[in-house]
mmCIF file of C-alpha atoms in Angstrom:
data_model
loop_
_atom_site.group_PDB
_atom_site.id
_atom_site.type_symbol
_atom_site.label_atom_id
_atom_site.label_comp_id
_atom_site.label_asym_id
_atom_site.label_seq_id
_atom_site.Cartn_x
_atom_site.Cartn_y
_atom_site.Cartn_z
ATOM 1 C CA UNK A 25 -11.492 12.777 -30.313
ATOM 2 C CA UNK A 26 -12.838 11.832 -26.883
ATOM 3 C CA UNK A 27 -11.413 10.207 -24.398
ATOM 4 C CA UNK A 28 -12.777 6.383 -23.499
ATOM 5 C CA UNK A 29 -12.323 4.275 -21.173
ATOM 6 C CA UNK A 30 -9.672 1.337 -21.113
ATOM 7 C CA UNK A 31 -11.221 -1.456 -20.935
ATOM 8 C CA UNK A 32 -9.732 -5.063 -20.335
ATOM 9 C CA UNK A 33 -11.766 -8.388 -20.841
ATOM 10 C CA UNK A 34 -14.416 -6.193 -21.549
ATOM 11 C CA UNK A 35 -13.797 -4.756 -17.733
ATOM 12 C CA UNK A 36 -13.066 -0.896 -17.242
ATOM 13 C CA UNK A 37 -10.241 -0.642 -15.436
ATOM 14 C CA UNK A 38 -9.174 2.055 -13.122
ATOM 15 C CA UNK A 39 -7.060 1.817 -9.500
ATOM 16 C CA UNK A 40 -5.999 -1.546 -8.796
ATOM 17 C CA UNK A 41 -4.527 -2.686 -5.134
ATOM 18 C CA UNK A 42 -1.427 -4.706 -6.781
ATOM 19 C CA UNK A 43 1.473 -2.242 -6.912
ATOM 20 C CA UNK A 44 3.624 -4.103 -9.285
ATOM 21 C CA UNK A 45 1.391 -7.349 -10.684
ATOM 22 C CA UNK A 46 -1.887 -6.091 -11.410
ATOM 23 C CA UNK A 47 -4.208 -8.796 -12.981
ATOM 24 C CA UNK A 48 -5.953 -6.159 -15.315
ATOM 25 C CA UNK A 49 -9.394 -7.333 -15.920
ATOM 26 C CA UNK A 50 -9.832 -10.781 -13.821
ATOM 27 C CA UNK A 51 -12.540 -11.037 -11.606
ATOM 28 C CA UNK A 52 -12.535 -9.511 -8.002
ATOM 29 C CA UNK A 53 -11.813 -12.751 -5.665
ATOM 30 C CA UNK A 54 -14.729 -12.272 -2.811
ATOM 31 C CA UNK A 55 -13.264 -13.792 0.366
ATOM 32 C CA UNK A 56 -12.986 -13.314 3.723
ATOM 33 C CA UNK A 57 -10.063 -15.434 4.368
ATOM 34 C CA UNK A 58 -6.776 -14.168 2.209
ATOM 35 C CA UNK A 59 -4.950 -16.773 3.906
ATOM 36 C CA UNK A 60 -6.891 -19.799 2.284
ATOM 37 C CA UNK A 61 -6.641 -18.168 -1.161
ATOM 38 C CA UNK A 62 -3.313 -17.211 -1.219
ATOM 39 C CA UNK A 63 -2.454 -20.746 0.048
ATOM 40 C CA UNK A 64 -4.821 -22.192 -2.903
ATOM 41 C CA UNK A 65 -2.837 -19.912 -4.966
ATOM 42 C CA UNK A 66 0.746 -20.744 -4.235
ATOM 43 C CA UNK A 67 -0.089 -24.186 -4.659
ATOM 44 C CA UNK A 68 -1.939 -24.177 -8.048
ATOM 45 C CA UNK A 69 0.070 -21.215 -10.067
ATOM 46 C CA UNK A 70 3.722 -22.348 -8.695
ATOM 47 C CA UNK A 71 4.904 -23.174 -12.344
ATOM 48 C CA UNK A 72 3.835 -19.536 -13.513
ATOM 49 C CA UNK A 73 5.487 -18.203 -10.211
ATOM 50 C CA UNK A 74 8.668 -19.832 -11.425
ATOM 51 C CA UNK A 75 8.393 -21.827 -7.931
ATOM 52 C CA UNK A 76 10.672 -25.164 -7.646
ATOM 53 C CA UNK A 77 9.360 -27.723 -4.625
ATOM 54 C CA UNK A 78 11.661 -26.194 -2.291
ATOM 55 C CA UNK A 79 10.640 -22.877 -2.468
ATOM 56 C CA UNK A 80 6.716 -23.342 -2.619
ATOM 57 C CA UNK A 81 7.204 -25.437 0.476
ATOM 58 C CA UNK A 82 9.121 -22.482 1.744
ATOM 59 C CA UNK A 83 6.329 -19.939 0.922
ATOM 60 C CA UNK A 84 3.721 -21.972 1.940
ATOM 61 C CA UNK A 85 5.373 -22.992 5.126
ATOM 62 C CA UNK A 86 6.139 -19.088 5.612
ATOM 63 C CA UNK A 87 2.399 -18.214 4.775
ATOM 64 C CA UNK A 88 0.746 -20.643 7.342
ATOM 65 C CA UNK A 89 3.294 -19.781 9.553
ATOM 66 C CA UNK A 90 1.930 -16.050 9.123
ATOM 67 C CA UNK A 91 -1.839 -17.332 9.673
ATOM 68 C CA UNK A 92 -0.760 -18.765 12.857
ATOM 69 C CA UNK A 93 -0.087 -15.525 14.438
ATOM 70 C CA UNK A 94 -2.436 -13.769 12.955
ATOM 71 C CA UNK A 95 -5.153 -15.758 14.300
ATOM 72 C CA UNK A 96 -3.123 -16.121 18.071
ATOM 73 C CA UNK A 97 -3.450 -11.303 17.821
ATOM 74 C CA UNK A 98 -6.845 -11.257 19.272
ATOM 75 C CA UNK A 99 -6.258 -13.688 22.203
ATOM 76 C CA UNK A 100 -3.697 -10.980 23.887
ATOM 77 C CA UNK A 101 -4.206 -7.657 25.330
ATOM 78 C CA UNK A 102 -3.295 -4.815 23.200
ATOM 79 C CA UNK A 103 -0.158 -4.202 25.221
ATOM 80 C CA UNK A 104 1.007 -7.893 23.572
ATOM 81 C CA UNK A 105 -0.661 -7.785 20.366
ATOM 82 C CA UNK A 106 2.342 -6.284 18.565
ATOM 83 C CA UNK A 107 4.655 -9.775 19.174
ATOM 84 C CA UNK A 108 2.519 -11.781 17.134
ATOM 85 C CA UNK A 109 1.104 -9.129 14.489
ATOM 86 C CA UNK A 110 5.133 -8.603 13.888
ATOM 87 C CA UNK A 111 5.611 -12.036 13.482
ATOM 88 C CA UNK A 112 2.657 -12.630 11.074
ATOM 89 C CA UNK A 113 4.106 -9.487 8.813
ATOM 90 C CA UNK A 114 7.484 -10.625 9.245
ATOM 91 C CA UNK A 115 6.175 -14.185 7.612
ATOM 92 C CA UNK A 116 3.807 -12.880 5.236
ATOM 93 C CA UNK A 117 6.754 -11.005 3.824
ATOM 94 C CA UNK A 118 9.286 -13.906 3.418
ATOM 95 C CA UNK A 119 6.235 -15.086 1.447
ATOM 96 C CA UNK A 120 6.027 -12.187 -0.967
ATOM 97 C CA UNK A 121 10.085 -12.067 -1.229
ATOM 98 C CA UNK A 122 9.774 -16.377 -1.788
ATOM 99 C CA UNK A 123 6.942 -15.600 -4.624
ATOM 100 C CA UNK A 124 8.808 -12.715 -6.163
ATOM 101 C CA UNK A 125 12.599 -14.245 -6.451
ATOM 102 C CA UNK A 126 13.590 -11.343 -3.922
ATOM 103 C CA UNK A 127 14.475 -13.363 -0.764
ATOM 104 C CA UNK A 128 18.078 -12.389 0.788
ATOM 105 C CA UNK A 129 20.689 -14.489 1.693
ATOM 106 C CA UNK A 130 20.643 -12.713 4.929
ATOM 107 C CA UNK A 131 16.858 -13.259 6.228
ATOM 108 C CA UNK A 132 17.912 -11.001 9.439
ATOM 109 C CA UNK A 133 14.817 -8.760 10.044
ATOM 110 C CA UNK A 134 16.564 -5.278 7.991
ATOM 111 C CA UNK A 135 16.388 -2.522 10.725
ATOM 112 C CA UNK A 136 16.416 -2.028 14.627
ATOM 113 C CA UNK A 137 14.777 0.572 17.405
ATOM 114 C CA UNK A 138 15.417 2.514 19.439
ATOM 115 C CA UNK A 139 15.118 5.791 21.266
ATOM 116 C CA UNK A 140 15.893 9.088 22.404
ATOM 117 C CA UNK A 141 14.178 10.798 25.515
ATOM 118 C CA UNK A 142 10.952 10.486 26.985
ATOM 119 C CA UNK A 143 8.340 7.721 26.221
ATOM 120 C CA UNK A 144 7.104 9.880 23.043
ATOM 121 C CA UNK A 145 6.312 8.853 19.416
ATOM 122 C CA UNK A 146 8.525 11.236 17.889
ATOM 123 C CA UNK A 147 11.274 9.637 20.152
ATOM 124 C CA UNK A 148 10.846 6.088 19.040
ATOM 125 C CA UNK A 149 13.631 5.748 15.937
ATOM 126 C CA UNK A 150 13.634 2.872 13.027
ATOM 127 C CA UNK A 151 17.087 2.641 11.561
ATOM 128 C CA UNK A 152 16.757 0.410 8.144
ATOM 129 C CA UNK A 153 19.732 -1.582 7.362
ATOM 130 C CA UNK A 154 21.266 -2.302 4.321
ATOM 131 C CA UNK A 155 20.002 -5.690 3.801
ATOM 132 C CA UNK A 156 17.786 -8.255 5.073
ATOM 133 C CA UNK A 157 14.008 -8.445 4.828
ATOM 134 C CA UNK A 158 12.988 -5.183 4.855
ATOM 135 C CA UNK A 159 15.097 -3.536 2.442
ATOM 136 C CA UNK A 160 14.902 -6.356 -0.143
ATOM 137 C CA UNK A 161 11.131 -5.529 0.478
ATOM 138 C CA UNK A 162 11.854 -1.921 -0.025
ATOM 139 C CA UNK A 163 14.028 -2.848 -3.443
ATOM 140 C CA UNK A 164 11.156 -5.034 -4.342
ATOM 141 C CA UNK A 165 8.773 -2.108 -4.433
ATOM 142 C CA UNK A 166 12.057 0.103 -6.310
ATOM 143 C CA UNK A 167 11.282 2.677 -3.343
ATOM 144 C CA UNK A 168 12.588 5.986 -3.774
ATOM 145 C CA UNK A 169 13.227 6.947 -0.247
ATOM 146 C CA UNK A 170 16.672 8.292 0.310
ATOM 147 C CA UNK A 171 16.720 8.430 4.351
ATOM 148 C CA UNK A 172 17.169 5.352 6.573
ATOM 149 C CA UNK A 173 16.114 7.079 9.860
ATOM 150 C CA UNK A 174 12.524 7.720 11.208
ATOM 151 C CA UNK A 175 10.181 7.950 13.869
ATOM 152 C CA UNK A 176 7.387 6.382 14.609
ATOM 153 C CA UNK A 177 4.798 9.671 14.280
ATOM 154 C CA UNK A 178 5.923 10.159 11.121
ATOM 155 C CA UNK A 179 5.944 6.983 10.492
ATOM 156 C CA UNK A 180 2.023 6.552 11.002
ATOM 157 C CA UNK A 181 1.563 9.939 9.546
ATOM 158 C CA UNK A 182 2.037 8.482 6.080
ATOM 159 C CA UNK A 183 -0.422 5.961 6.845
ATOM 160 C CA UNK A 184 -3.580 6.292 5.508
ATOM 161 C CA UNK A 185 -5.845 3.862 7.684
ATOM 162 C CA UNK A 186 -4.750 5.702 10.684
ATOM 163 C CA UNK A 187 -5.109 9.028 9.124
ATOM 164 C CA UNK A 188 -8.603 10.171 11.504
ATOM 165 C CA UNK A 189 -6.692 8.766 14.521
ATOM 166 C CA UNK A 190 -3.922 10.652 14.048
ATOM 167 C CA UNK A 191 -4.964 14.008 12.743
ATOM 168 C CA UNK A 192 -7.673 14.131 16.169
ATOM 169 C CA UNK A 193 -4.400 13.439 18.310
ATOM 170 C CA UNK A 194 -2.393 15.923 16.858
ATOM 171 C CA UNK A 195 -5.114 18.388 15.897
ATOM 172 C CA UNK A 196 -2.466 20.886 14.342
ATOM 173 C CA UNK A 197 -1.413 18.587 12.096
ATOM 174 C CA UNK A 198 -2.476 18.696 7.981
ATOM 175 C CA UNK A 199 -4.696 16.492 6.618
ATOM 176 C CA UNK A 200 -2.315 14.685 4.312
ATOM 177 C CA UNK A 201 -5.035 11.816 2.661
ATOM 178 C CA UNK A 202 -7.780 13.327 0.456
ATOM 179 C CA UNK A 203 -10.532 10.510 -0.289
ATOM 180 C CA UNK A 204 -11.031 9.443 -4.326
ATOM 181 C CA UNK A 205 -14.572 8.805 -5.372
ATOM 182 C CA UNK A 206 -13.498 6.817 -8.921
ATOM 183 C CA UNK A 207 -10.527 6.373 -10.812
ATOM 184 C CA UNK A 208 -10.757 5.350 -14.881
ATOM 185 C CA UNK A 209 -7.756 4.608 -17.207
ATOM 186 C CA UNK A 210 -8.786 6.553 -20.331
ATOM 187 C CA UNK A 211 -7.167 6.778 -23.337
ATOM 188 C CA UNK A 212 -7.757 8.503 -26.689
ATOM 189 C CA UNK A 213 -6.483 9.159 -30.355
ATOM 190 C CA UNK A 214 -3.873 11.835 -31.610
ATOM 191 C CA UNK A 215 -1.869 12.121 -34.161
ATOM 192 C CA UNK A 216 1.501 9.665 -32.839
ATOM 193 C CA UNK A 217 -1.820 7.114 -31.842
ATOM 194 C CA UNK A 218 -3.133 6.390 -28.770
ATOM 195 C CA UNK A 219 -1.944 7.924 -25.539
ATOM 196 C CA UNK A 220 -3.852 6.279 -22.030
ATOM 197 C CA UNK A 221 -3.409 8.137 -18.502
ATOM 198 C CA UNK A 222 -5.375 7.616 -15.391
ATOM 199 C CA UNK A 223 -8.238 10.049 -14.162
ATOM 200 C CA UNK A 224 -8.968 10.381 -10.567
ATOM 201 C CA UNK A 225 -12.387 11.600 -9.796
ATOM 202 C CA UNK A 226 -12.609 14.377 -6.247
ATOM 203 C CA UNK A 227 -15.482 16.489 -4.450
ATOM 204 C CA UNK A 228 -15.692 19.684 -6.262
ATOM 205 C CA UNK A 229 -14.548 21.237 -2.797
ATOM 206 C CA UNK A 230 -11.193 20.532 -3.466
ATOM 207 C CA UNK A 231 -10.941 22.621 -7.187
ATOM 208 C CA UNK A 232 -9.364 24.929 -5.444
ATOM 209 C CA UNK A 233 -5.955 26.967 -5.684
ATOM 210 C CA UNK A 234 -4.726 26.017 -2.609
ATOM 211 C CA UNK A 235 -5.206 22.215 -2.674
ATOM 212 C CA UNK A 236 -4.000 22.284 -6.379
ATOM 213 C CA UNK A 237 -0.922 23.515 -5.399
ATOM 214 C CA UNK A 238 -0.143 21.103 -2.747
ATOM 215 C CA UNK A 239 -1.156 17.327 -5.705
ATOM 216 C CA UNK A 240 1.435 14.980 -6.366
ATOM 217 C CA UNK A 241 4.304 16.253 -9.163
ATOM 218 C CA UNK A 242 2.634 13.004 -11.323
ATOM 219 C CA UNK A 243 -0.915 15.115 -11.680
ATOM 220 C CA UNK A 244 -2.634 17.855 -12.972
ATOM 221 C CA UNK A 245 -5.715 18.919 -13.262
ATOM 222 C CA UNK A 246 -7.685 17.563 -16.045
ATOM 223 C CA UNK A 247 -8.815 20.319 -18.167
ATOM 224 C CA UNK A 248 -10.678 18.347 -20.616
ATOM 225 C CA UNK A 249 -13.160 17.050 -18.522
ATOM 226 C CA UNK A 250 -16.283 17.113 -18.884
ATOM 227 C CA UNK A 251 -18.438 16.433 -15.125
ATOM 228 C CA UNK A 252 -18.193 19.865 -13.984
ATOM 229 C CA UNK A 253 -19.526 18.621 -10.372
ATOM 230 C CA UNK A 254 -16.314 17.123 -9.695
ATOM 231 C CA UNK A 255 -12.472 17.820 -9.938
ATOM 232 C CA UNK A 256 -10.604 15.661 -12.158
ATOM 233 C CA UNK A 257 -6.949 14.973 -12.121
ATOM 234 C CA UNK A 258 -5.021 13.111 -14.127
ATOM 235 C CA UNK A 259 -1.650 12.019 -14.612
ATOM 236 C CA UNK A 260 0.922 14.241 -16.660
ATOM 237 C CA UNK A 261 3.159 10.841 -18.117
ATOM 238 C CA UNK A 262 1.097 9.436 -20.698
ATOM 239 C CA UNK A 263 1.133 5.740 -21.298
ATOM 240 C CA UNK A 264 1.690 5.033 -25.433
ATOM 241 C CA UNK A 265 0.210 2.752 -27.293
ATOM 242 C CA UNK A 266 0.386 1.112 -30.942
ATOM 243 C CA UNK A 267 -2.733 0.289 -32.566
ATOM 244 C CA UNK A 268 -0.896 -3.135 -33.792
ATOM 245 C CA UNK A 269 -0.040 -3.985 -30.098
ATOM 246 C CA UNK A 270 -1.916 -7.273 -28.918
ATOM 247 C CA UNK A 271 -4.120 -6.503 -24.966
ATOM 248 C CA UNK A 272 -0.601 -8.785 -23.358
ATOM 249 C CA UNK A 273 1.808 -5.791 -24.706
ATOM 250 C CA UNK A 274 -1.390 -2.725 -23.854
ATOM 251 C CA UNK A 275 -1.333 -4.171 -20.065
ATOM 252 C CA UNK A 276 2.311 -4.454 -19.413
ATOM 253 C CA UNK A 277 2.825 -0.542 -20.467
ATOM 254 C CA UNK A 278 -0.060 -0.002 -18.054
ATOM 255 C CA UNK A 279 1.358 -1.643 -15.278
ATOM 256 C CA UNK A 280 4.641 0.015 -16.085
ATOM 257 C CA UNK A 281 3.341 2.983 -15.078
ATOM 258 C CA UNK A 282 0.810 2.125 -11.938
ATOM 259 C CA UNK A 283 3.483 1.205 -10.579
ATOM 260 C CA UNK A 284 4.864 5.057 -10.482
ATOM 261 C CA UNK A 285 1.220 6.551 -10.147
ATOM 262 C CA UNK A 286 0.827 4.432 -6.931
ATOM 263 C CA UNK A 287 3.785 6.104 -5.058
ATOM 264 C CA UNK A 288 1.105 8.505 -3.886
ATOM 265 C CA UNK A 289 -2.228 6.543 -4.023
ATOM 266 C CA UNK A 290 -3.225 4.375 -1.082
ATOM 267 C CA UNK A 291 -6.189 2.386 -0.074
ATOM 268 C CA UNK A 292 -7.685 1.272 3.418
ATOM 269 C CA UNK A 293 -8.502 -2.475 3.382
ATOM 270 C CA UNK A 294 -12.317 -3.321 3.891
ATOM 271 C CA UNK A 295 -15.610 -4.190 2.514
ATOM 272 C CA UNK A 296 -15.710 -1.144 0.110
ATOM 273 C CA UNK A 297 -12.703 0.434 -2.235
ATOM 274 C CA UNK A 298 -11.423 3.306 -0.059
ATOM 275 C CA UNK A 299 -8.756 5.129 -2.050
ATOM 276 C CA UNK A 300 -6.536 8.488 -1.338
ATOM 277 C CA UNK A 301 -4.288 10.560 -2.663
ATOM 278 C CA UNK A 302 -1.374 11.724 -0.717
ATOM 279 C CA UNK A 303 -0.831 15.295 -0.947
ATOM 280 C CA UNK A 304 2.442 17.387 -0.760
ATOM 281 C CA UNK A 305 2.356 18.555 2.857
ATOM 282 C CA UNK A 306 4.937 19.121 5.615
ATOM 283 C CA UNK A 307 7.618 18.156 3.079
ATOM 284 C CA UNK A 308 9.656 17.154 6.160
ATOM 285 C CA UNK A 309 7.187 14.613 6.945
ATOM 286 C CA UNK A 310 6.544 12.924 3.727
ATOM 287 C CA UNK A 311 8.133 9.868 3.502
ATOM 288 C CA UNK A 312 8.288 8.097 0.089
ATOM 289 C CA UNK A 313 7.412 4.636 0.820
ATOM 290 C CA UNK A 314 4.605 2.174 0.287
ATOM 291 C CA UNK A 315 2.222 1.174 2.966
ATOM 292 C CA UNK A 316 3.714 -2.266 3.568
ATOM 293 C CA UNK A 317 7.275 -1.766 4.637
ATOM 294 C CA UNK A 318 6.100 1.519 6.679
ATOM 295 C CA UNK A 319 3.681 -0.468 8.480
ATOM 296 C CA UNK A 320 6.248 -3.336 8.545
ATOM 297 C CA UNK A 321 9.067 -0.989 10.256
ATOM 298 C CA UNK A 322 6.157 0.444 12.642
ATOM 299 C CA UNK A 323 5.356 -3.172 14.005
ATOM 300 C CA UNK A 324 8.912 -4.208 14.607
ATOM 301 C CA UNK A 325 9.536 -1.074 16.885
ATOM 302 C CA UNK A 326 6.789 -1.668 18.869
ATOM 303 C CA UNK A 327 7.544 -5.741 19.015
ATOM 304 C CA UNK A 328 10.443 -4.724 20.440
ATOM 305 C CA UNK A 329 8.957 -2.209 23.182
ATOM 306 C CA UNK A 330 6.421 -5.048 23.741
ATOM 307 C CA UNK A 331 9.592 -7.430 24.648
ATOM 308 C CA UNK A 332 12.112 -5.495 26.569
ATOM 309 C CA UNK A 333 10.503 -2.195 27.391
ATOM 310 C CA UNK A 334 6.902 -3.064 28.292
ATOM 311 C CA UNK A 335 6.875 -0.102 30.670
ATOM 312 C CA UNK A 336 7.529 2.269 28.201
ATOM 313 C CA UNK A 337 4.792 0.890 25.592
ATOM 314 C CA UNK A 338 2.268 1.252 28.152
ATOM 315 C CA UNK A 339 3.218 4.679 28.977
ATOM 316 C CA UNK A 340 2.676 5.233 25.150
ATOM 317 C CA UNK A 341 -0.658 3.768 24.835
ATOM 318 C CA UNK A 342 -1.800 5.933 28.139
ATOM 319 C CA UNK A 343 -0.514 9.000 26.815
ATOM 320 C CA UNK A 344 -2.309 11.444 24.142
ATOM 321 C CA UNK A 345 -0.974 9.515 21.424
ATOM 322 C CA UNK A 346 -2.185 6.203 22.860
ATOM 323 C CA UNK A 347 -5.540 5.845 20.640
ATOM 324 C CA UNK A 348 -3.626 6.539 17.078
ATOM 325 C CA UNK A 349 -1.066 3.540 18.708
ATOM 326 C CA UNK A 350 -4.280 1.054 19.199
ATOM 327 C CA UNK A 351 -5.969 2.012 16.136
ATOM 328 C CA UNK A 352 -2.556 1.185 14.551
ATOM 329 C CA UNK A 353 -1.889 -2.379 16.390
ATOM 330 C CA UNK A 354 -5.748 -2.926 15.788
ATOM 331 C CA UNK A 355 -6.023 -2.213 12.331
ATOM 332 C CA UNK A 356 -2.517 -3.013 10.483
ATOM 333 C CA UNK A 357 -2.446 -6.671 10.329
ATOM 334 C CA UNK A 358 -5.619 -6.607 8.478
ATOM 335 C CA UNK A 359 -4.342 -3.933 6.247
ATOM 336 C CA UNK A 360 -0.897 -5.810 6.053
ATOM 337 C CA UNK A 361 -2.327 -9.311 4.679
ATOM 338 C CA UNK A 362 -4.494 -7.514 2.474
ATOM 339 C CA UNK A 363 -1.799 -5.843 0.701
ATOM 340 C CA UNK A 364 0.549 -8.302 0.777
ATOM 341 C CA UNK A 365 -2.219 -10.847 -0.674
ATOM 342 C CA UNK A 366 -3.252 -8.585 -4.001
ATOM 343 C CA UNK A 367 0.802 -8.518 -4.162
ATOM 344 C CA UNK A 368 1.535 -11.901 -4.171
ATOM 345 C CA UNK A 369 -1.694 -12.711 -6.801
ATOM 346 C CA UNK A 370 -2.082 -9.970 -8.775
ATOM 347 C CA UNK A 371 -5.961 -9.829 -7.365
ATOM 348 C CA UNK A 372 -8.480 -7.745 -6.162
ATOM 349 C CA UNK A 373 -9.579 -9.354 -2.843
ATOM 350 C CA UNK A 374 -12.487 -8.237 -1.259
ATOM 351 C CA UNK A 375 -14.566 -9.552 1.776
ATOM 352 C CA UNK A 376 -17.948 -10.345 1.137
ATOM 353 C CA UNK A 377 -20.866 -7.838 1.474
ATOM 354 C CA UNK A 378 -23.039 -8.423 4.524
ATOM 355 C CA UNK A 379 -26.469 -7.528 3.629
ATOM 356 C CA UNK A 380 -29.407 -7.536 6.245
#
């Protein structure tokens, strides 16, 4: 039989930005101000957050609190912006935690900076605690990353909005973020019933032995496909399903396993749906995170230069890797509330289209 596509509330579905509570099938919120939504959101769904008045006070106080800076960024020069875009993350994330039932008893900020040598990216070392906001953030997203060292290049090389930035900086480094032109969730018939994976659709230019060899361990190319102009993958872990199972039941065993294909699918923020697939390059560099609490640990590091070692940012941001540093500062707290937004509602939210 052939495969179709899964559809929910009559919606195909395919890539969604929620990593762990995907609203399969609602209706793309069009907004350009997350903070208002959210806000709305926290408010009017607190019972199905399992919110009491304390904590929605909390998470709302935390969110506006994170809208506040935010809005302050622009007003300083780029040498400053990381204070408040730190603050703003550092907020938004309480929220998430607040929503999610993951806030720690110890709301201490989870890691600390430092370095070692010269006034170079590579020099500039995160060192994740054990507990406090970021690694209750990490344990929220069950990340599978084993070290609790880094540095801030490879830090940013893992990020995918930064990816152009970085790869004309260090021009000998591999292109680690190949773009996806559609993703479906397809399923079809055999003999145990119905098994689903997800298809992501690539330029032909990749069907290739060498890029093949260098996918994700969760894909494979899709043999069965049938649009020979592009190169399909698909996921090897099938999801099950029983034909007696109501849509509730079909969309939880989904979920259950977007949540594992997105360990190596990102997406830039912005009017259109930009999403990549992280390839399995410089092994050394690859770090298994999501793009929040990387972004999160890159902001705090540079906070900190921005406080007590000014002189040493601005070196930085003079230097040759000083344009992948302001495209970063520039372009994560955007990237940041988006994420954290989808996270927190389970929604697609997407600016509106500006149309002349």
């Amino acid at each position: 039989m052939t495969t179709k596509n899964i559809k929910v509330k009559s919606k195909e579905i395919g890539l969604h930005k929620a990593i762990y509570t995907p609203e399969w099938g609602a209706k793309t919120v069009i907004t350009d101000d997350c903070f208002a939504y959210v806000e709305l959101y926290i408010d009017r769904y607190k019972k199905e957050l399992g919110l009491n008045k304390r904590d929605r006070e909390y998470a709302l106080s935390c969110w506006k609190q994170a809208r506040k800076f935010y809005d302050g960024i622009n007003c300083l020069p780029v040498l400053a912006n990381p204070l408040l875009a730190y603050y703003s993350i550092l907020n938004a994330s309480k929220t998430l935690l607040i929503c999610k039932h993951h806030l720690p008893q110890n709301e201490q900020h989870g890691l600390s900076g430092m370095y070692e040598g010269g006034a170079y990216l590579s020099n500039e070392i995160i060192k994740v605690k054990n507990t406090g906001i970021l690694p209750s953030m990490s344990k929220y997203f069950k990340e599978n990353e084993t070290r609790n060292e880094f540095n801030i290049k490879d830090l940013l090389y893992n990020l995918p909005y930064v990816q152009r930035a970085y790869n004309l900086s260090y021009r000998s480094s591999t292109e680690l973020f190949i773009p996806i032109e559609k993703s479906f969730y397809v399923h079809k018939k055999d003999r145990y019933g119905d098994e689903g994976w997800l298809d992501i659709i690539l330029n032909k230019k990749y069907d290739n032995k060498t890029f093949l060899n260098k996918i994700p361990d969760t894909f494979e190319k899709n043999s069965i496909a049938t649009d020979e102009r592009k190169l399909v993958l698909r996921t090897k872990q099938r999801i099950r399903f029983h034909s007696q199972e109501d849509i509730a039941k079909q969309c939880q065993r989904i979920s259950a396993k977007h949540r594992r294909y997105r360990e190596s699918l990102f997406y830039i923020a912005g009017s259109q749906r930009l999403w990549y697939l992280k390839r399995n390059v410089e092994a050394d560099k690859i770090i298994n995170m999501y793009s929040p609490t990387i972004t999160f640990a890159i902001m705090h590091r540079l906070s900190e230069l921005a406080r007590y070692s000014p002189d040493r940012l601005q070196h930085i941001l003079d230097s040759q890797m000083g344009w992948v540093v302001s495209e970063f500062i520039k372009l994560a707290p955007y990237q940041f509330i988006d994420e954290i937004s989808s996270e927190i509602t389970g929604k697609e939210i997407m600016p509106p289209m500006i149309r002349s």
